[in-house]
Structures are given as structure tokens and as C-alpha cells.
């Protein structure tokens, strides 16, 4: 029988599009992005402290603004900083801003990776993660339905960017198995999650096949746990699902909001499942009916996650 779970509100963050959560073990905080306003958030469960900053644009309310530079995803680096997929390319920076100089994010020394840009008038970066090989993989999505085909890219520690594959509708969740021989990937427009064979030595991708198809909603962020099971946020359904390695639906976690986007295990023992959610595209009536849309939820599902991979740049 499928197990049923619920989750509690962990952070009343009221984000527009909270995404890309990652547990920073050194700092003891959960970090995530609010993509369109271009914010990086941090939450310390030990103290309850919740902070945010805008690495590439002016800070402001949690709604998209013209002066915001979206942040699609972040990863942690071996040096204790961040690798970022900004709206159109990659950048590096510290995990926290320095002392605020002028209230416009000027205290954050963002260092852009040169030589590579996507066309931000039609597409933007979306989900990404450091890989087990120390590089950073992130993909793109069109701003509007019917936009150009998108791709998944790899940023090497030295700054070189490679397109891993194109023909993507909307690049979303990604993760690798512990033995590095399988790469799970959600192209949201494909209606499911695929699994690629991967070379455990190099990460090079091989044969691709369908892992699971979702019959309703949109496959979004995903993460594997210590049992090799896959957690998937199904945007638009209020559900986060767990699938066994053979693709059996094992657990359904129901949220009081429709748009879960992604998840990460955190806490010292990686036993807390943190779930990001969005209020993107909800009408005022829908926001009134689900006032916690955009908050971060948490539960302890009885299994643990793995420490995040780190970018070696
Ligand atoms: C994107 C959102 C999109 C959602 C569902 C997210 O990863 O950032 O803009 O609405 O996936 O497709
Ligand atoms: Ca996503």
C-alpha cells in the first residue's frame, strides 16, 4: 500500500517561486532560491533565523521586479561559497553577502563566468545541482509556452561550459544514484522523469529511458534518498511522491498548497525533508485559499538523504 504523509510549515517565507533547496552542513542552514525576484534564502532551524539577499540585483519584496536578476539555482562549493545559475549564465560568490554598503546588494562580490550566455529574452536558467564529479549541471526553460528548445549544460570547475544535450522542453529536477551509474532527469514538458546510464568515472551520459510518467500535474524538482528511492515534486497537484528504484509509487506526501517545486534532505543527520513551494501564476483567489503557497514545508519521512555534491571551482 502507498504510504501517506503530511508536512508542517518550516519557514513562512512567502516566496514567489522557491526552488533549489540545499542543506549546508557547515553552516547548519537550508539554502534555497526564489527564482524570479532573484533571491538566495537561508534558514537556520536551530535559531529560527531566516535571511535573504539578492546576489545580482536589487533586493525587494518577494515578487518579480524589473531590476531583479533571476537566480535559477545554486550549488555549494568546496570552498564554502556558492555557484549560481543566473538568468543567462553562471557565476560564483560567497554564501552570504558582506556588510551592506548601499542597500542594493552592493555588498555581494558576484563573479560571473565569462564566455557563455543564453538568450535571456526567450529563456532562463532553471534547476541545477553540482554533480558527483565536482562540476555544476543546470538547464534552461522558455519564459513562455512555445519558446525555443532548451538544454542541459555543465559548468566545469575551470569555467568551461558544455551543452550536455538539447531538445529540452523545460529543464527541471536532476540527481544521481550513489554508484554514479544512473542520472535521473525531469524535462517537465515530457510529463515524467527519465533515467540515463552514466559513466561512473566521468559522468558521461549513455542510454536514456522513461523512469516514471505522472498522469496529472508537472514533474518538477527531485532528489534521491539513501535507499535509492526518488522523491518528486509534482507541481500543480500538491503532492510530493516517492518512487522505488523500479519505479513503484511508494509514498504520497500531501501539502496544503498546489505547487510544490523541489525538495532536499537536511538537518545534521539529513533526516528532515524540506520542500519548497511557489505562488507563481496563482490568482489572488487561489492565494487566499492557500495562503502558505511560497512557504517552506518540512517532515521526517523515516528515511534520510545524502550530503549534497559540491562544486570544485
Ligand atoms: C519552473 C517554473 C514552472 C514549474 C513547473 C519550475 O521549475 O521554475 O517556472 O512553472 O517548474 O513547470
Ligand atoms: Ca524546478
PDB file of N, CA, C and O in Angstrom, residues 18 36 41 45 63 131 164 214 216 223 238-239 244 250 282 292 303:
ATOM      1  N   UNK A  18       9.956  29.549  -4.852  1.00  0.00           N
ATOM      2  CA  UNK A  18      11.038  28.934  -4.078  1.00  0.00           C
ATOM      3  C   UNK A  18      11.455  27.646  -4.774  1.00  0.00           C
ATOM      4  O   UNK A  18      10.612  26.873  -5.227  1.00  0.00           O
ATOM      5  N   UNK A  36      12.428  34.201  -9.599  1.00  0.00           N
ATOM      6  CA  UNK A  36      12.182  35.445 -10.359  1.00  0.00           C
ATOM      7  C   UNK A  36      12.659  36.709  -9.663  1.00  0.00           C
ATOM      8  O   UNK A  36      13.304  37.550 -10.307  1.00  0.00           O
ATOM      9  N   UNK A  41      17.931  32.522  -0.195  1.00  0.00           N
ATOM     10  CA  UNK A  41      17.456  32.491   1.199  1.00  0.00           C
ATOM     11  C   UNK A  41      18.289  31.529   2.030  1.00  0.00           C
ATOM     12  O   UNK A  41      18.870  30.569   1.488  1.00  0.00           O
ATOM     13  N   UNK A  45      17.465  26.151  11.323  1.00  0.00           N
ATOM     14  CA  UNK A  45      16.427  25.570  12.166  1.00  0.00           C
ATOM     15  C   UNK A  45      16.774  25.624  13.653  1.00  0.00           C
ATOM     16  O   UNK A  45      15.871  25.570  14.495  1.00  0.00           O
ATOM     17  N   UNK A  63       8.350  39.472  -4.962  1.00  0.00           N
ATOM     18  CA  UNK A  63       7.633  39.430  -6.242  1.00  0.00           C
ATOM     19  C   UNK A  63       8.639  39.792  -7.326  1.00  0.00           C
ATOM     20  O   UNK A  63       9.616  40.489  -7.058  1.00  0.00           O
ATOM     21  N   UNK A 131      27.423  18.067  -9.529  1.00  0.00           N
ATOM     22  CA  UNK A 131      27.389  16.628  -9.807  1.00  0.00           C
ATOM     23  C   UNK A 131      28.389  15.908  -8.897  1.00  0.00           C
ATOM     24  O   UNK A 131      29.211  16.547  -8.249  1.00  0.00           O
ATOM     25  N   UNK A 164      25.237  19.482 -22.578  1.00  0.00           N
ATOM     26  CA  UNK A 164      25.185  18.014 -22.442  1.00  0.00           C
ATOM     27  C   UNK A 164      24.191  17.423 -23.431  1.00  0.00           C
ATOM     28  O   UNK A 164      24.466  16.405 -24.045  1.00  0.00           O
ATOM     29  N   UNK A 214       4.011  10.941 -14.869  1.00  0.00           N
ATOM     30  CA  UNK A 214       2.960  11.372 -13.936  1.00  0.00           C
ATOM     31  C   UNK A 214       1.691  11.639 -14.743  1.00  0.00           C
ATOM     32  O   UNK A 214       1.741  12.235 -15.819  1.00  0.00           O
ATOM     33  N   UNK A 216      -0.992  13.331 -13.797  1.00  0.00           N
ATOM     34  CA  UNK A 216      -1.550  14.683 -13.616  1.00  0.00           C
ATOM     35  C   UNK A 216      -0.469  15.563 -13.032  1.00  0.00           C
ATOM     36  O   UNK A 216       0.413  15.076 -12.320  1.00  0.00           O
ATOM     37  N   UNK A 223      14.880  14.427  -5.853  1.00  0.00           N
ATOM     38  CA  UNK A 223      16.075  14.079  -5.074  1.00  0.00           C
ATOM     39  C   UNK A 223      16.014  12.607  -4.716  1.00  0.00           C
ATOM     40  O   UNK A 223      14.931  12.073  -4.430  1.00  0.00           O
ATOM     41  N   UNK A 238      -0.156  19.452  -5.457  1.00  0.00           N
ATOM     42  CA  UNK A 238       0.028  19.468  -4.005  1.00  0.00           C
ATOM     43  C   UNK A 238       0.732  18.229  -3.477  1.00  0.00           C
ATOM     44  O   UNK A 238       0.758  18.002  -2.267  1.00  0.00           O
ATOM     45  N   UNK A 239       1.302  17.433  -4.369  1.00  0.00           N
ATOM     46  CA  UNK A 239       1.914  16.168  -3.931  1.00  0.00           C
ATOM     47  C   UNK A 239       3.424  16.130  -4.154  1.00  0.00           C
ATOM     48  O   UNK A 239       3.934  16.630  -5.162  1.00  0.00           O
ATOM     49  N   UNK A 244      10.219   3.884  -5.759  1.00  0.00           N
ATOM     50  CA  UNK A 244      11.328   2.953  -5.530  1.00  0.00           C
ATOM     51  C   UNK A 244      12.196   2.903  -6.793  1.00  0.00           C
ATOM     52  O   UNK A 244      11.776   3.357  -7.862  1.00  0.00           O
ATOM     53  N   UNK A 250       5.608   4.645  -3.871  1.00  0.00           N
ATOM     54  CA  UNK A 250       5.784   4.096  -2.529  1.00  0.00           C
ATOM     55  C   UNK A 250       5.131   4.994  -1.481  1.00  0.00           C
ATOM     56  O   UNK A 250       4.545   4.521  -0.521  1.00  0.00           O
ATOM     57  N   UNK A 282      -0.578  31.839  -9.431  1.00  0.00           N
ATOM     58  CA  UNK A 282      -1.846  31.685  -8.706  1.00  0.00           C
ATOM     59  C   UNK A 282      -2.619  32.995  -8.785  1.00  0.00           C
ATOM     60  O   UNK A 282      -2.029  34.080  -8.740  1.00  0.00           O
ATOM     61  N   UNK A 292      -0.352  29.609   2.378  1.00  0.00           N
ATOM     62  CA  UNK A 292       1.026  29.163   2.623  1.00  0.00           C
ATOM     63  C   UNK A 292       1.781  28.814   1.342  1.00  0.00           C
ATOM     64  O   UNK A 292       2.904  28.307   1.398  1.00  0.00           O
ATOM     65  N   UNK A 303      13.233   8.180   6.401  1.00  0.00           N
ATOM     66  CA  UNK A 303      14.411   7.810   5.635  1.00  0.00           C
ATOM     67  C   UNK A 303      15.278   9.066   5.565  1.00  0.00           C
ATOM     68  O   UNK A 303      14.812  10.146   5.885  1.00  0.00           O
TER      69      UNK A 303
END
